[in-house]
mmCIF file of C-alpha atoms in Angstrom:
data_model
loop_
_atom_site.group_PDB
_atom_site.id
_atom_site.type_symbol
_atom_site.label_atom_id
_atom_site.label_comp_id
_atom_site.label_asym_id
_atom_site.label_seq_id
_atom_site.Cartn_x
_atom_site.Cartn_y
_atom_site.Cartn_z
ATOM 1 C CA UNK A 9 0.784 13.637 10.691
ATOM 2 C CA UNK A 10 -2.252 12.267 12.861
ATOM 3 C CA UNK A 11 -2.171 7.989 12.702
ATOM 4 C CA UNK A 12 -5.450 6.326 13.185
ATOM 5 C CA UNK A 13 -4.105 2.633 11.844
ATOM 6 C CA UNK A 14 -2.213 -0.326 11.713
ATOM 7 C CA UNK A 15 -1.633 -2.357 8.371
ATOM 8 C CA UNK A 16 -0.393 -5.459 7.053
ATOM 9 C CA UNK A 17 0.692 -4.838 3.406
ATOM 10 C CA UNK A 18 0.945 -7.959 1.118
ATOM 11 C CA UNK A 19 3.794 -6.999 -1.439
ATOM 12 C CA UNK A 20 2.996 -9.367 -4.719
ATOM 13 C CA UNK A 21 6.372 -10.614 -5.825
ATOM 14 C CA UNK A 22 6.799 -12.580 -9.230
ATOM 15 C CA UNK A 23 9.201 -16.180 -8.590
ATOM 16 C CA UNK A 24 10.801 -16.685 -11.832
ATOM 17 C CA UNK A 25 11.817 -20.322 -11.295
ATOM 18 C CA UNK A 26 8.182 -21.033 -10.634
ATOM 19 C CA UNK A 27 6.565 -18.448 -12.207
ATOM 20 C CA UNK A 28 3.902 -17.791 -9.440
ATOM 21 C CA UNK A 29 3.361 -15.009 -7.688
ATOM 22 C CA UNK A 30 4.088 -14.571 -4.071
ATOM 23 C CA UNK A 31 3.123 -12.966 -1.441
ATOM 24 C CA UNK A 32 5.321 -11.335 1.236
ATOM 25 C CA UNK A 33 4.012 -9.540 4.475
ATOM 26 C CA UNK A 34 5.087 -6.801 6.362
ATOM 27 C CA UNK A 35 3.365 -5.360 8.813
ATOM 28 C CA UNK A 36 3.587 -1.294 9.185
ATOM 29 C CA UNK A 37 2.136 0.381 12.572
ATOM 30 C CA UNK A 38 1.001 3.707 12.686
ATOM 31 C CA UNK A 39 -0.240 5.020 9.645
ATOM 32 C CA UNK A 40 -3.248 7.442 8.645
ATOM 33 C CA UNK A 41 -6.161 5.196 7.047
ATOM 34 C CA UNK A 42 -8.720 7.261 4.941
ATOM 35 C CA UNK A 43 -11.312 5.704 3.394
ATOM 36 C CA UNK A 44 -15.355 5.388 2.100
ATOM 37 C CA UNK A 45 -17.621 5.384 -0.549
ATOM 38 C CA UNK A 46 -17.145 7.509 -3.278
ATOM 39 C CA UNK A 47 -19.901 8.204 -5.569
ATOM 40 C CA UNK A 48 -19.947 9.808 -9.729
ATOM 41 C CA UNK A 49 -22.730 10.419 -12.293
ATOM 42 C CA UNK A 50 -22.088 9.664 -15.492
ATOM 43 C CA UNK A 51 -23.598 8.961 -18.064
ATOM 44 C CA UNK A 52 -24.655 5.334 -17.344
ATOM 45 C CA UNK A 53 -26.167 7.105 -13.990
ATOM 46 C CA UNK A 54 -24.844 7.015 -10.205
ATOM 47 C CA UNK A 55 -21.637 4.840 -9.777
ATOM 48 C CA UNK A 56 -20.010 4.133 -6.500
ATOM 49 C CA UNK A 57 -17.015 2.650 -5.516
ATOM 50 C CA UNK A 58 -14.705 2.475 -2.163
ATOM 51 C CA UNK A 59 -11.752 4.592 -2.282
ATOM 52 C CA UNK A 60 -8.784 4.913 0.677
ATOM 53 C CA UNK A 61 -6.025 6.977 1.326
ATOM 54 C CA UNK A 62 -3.511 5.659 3.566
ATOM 55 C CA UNK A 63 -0.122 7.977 4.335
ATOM 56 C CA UNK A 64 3.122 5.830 5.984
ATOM 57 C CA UNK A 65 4.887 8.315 7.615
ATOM 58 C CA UNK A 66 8.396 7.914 7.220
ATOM 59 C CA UNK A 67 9.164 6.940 11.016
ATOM 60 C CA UNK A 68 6.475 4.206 10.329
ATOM 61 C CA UNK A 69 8.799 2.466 7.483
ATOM 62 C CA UNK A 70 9.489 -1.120 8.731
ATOM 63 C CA UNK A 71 12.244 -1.785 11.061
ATOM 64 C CA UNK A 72 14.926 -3.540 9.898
ATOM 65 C CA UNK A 73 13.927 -3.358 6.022
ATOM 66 C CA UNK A 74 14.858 -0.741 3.409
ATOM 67 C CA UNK A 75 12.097 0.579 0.827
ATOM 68 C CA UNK A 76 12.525 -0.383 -2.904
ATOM 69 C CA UNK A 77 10.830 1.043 -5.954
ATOM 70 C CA UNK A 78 9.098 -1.550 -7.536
ATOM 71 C CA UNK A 79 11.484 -1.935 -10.282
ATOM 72 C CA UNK A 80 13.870 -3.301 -8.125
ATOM 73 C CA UNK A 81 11.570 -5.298 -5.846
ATOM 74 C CA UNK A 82 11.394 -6.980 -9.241
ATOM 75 C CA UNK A 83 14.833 -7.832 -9.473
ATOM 76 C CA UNK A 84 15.398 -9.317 -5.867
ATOM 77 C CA UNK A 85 16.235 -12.698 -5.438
ATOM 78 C CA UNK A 86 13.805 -14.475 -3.005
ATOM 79 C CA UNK A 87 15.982 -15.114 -0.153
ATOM 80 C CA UNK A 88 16.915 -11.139 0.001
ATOM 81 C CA UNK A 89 13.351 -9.749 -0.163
ATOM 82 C CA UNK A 90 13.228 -9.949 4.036
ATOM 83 C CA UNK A 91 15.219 -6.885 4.070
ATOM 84 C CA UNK A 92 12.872 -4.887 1.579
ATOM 85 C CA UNK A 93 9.526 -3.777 0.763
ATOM 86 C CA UNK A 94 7.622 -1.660 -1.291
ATOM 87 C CA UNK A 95 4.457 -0.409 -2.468
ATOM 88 C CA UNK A 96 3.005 -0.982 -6.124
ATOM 89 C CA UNK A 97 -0.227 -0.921 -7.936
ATOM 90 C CA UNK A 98 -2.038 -4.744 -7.302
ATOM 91 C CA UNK A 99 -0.540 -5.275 -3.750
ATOM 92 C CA UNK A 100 -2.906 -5.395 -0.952
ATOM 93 C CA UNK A 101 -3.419 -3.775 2.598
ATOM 94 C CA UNK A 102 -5.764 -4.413 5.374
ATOM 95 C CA UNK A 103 -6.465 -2.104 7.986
ATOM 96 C CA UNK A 104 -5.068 -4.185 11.279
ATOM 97 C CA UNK A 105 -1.929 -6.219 11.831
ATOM 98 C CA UNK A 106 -2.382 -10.003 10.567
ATOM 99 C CA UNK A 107 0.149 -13.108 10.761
ATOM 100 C CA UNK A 108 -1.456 -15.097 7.587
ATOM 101 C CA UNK A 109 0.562 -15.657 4.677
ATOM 102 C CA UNK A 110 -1.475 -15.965 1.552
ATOM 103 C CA UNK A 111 -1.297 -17.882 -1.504
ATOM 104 C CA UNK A 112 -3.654 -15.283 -3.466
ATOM 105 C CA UNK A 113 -5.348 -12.006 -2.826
ATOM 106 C CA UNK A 114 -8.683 -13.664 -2.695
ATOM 107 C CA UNK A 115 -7.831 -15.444 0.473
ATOM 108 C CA UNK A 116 -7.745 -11.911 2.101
ATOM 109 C CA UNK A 117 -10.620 -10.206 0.543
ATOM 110 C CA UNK A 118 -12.710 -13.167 0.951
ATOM 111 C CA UNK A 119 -11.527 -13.299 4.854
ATOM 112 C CA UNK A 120 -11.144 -9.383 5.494
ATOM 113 C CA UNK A 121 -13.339 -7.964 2.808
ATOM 114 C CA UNK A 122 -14.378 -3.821 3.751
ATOM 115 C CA UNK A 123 -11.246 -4.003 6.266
ATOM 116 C CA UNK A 124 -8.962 -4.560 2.917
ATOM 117 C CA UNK A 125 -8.167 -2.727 -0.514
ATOM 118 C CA UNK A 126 -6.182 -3.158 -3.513
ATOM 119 C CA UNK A 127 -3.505 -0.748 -4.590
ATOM 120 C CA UNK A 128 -3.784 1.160 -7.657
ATOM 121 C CA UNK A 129 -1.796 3.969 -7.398
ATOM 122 C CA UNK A 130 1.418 5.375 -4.583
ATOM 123 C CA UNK A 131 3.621 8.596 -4.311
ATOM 124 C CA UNK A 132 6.320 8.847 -2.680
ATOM 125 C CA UNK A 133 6.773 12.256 -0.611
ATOM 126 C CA UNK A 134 9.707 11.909 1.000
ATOM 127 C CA UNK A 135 10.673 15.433 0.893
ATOM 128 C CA UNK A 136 10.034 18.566 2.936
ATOM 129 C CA UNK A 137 10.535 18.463 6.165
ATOM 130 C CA UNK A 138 10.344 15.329 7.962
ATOM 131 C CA UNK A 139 7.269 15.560 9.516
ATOM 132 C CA UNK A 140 5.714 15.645 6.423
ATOM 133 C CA UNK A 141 7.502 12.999 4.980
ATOM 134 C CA UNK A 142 5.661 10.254 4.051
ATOM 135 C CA UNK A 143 4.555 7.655 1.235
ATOM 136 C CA UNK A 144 0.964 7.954 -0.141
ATOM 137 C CA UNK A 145 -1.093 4.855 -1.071
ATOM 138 C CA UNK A 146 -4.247 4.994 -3.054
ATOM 139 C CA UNK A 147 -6.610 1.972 -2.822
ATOM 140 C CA UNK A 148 -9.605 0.318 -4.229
#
């Protein structure tokens, strides 16, 4: 798989004793980053939007931290979400590796807008041979 990227991933994590949500980062190196404008008619005329693709190849995955579906991420207890991370619909990537911790999402898109996007949908491909191998992120 051809990389093109770096990206800083903010994984939203709901605290139960505080009930906020949190955000943690990790920061993934050398990933493919698609993305543009993508334009429908319909019947309320011409509608655009951005759209990305970004693909994590598995020798990408952060060092040192194991991937967990969402369900699970969940689950965690604060103090062992260091060693995880994950990818689900609402968490946010920019395109470039950042130290800032966030509060909310607006602080990012505000900061980063066109360099950021918000995930709505991820596959995981992990299967085939391993140069194919990969998770799948599609962004908004």
């Amino acid at each position: 798989m051809t990389t093109n990227a770096d990206i800083t991933l903010y994984n939203q994590w709901y605290n139960r004793v505080t009930r906020l949500i949190e955000w943690k980062r990790v920061q993934i190196p050398g990933v493919s980053w698609h993305g543009g404008i993508v334009t429908d008619v319909t019947g309320n005329g011409l509608q655009a939007a951005n759209a990305y693709i970004v693909r994590i190849p598995l020798d990408a995955a952060p060092a040192g931290r194991t991937f967990a579906c969402p369900e699970d991420w969940a689950a965690t207890e604060s103090d062992d979400l260091g060693a995880l991370w994950t990818i689900q619909p609402g968490d946010i990537l920019i395109n470039g590796l950042l130290a800032d911790d966030i509060a909310k999402a607006s602080d990012l898109t505000a900061k980063y807008g066109s360099r950021c996007c918000t995930v709505i949908g991820w596959k995981d491909n992990r299967r085939g041979s391993a140069a194919l191998q990969h998770w799948r992120i599609d962004g908004k």
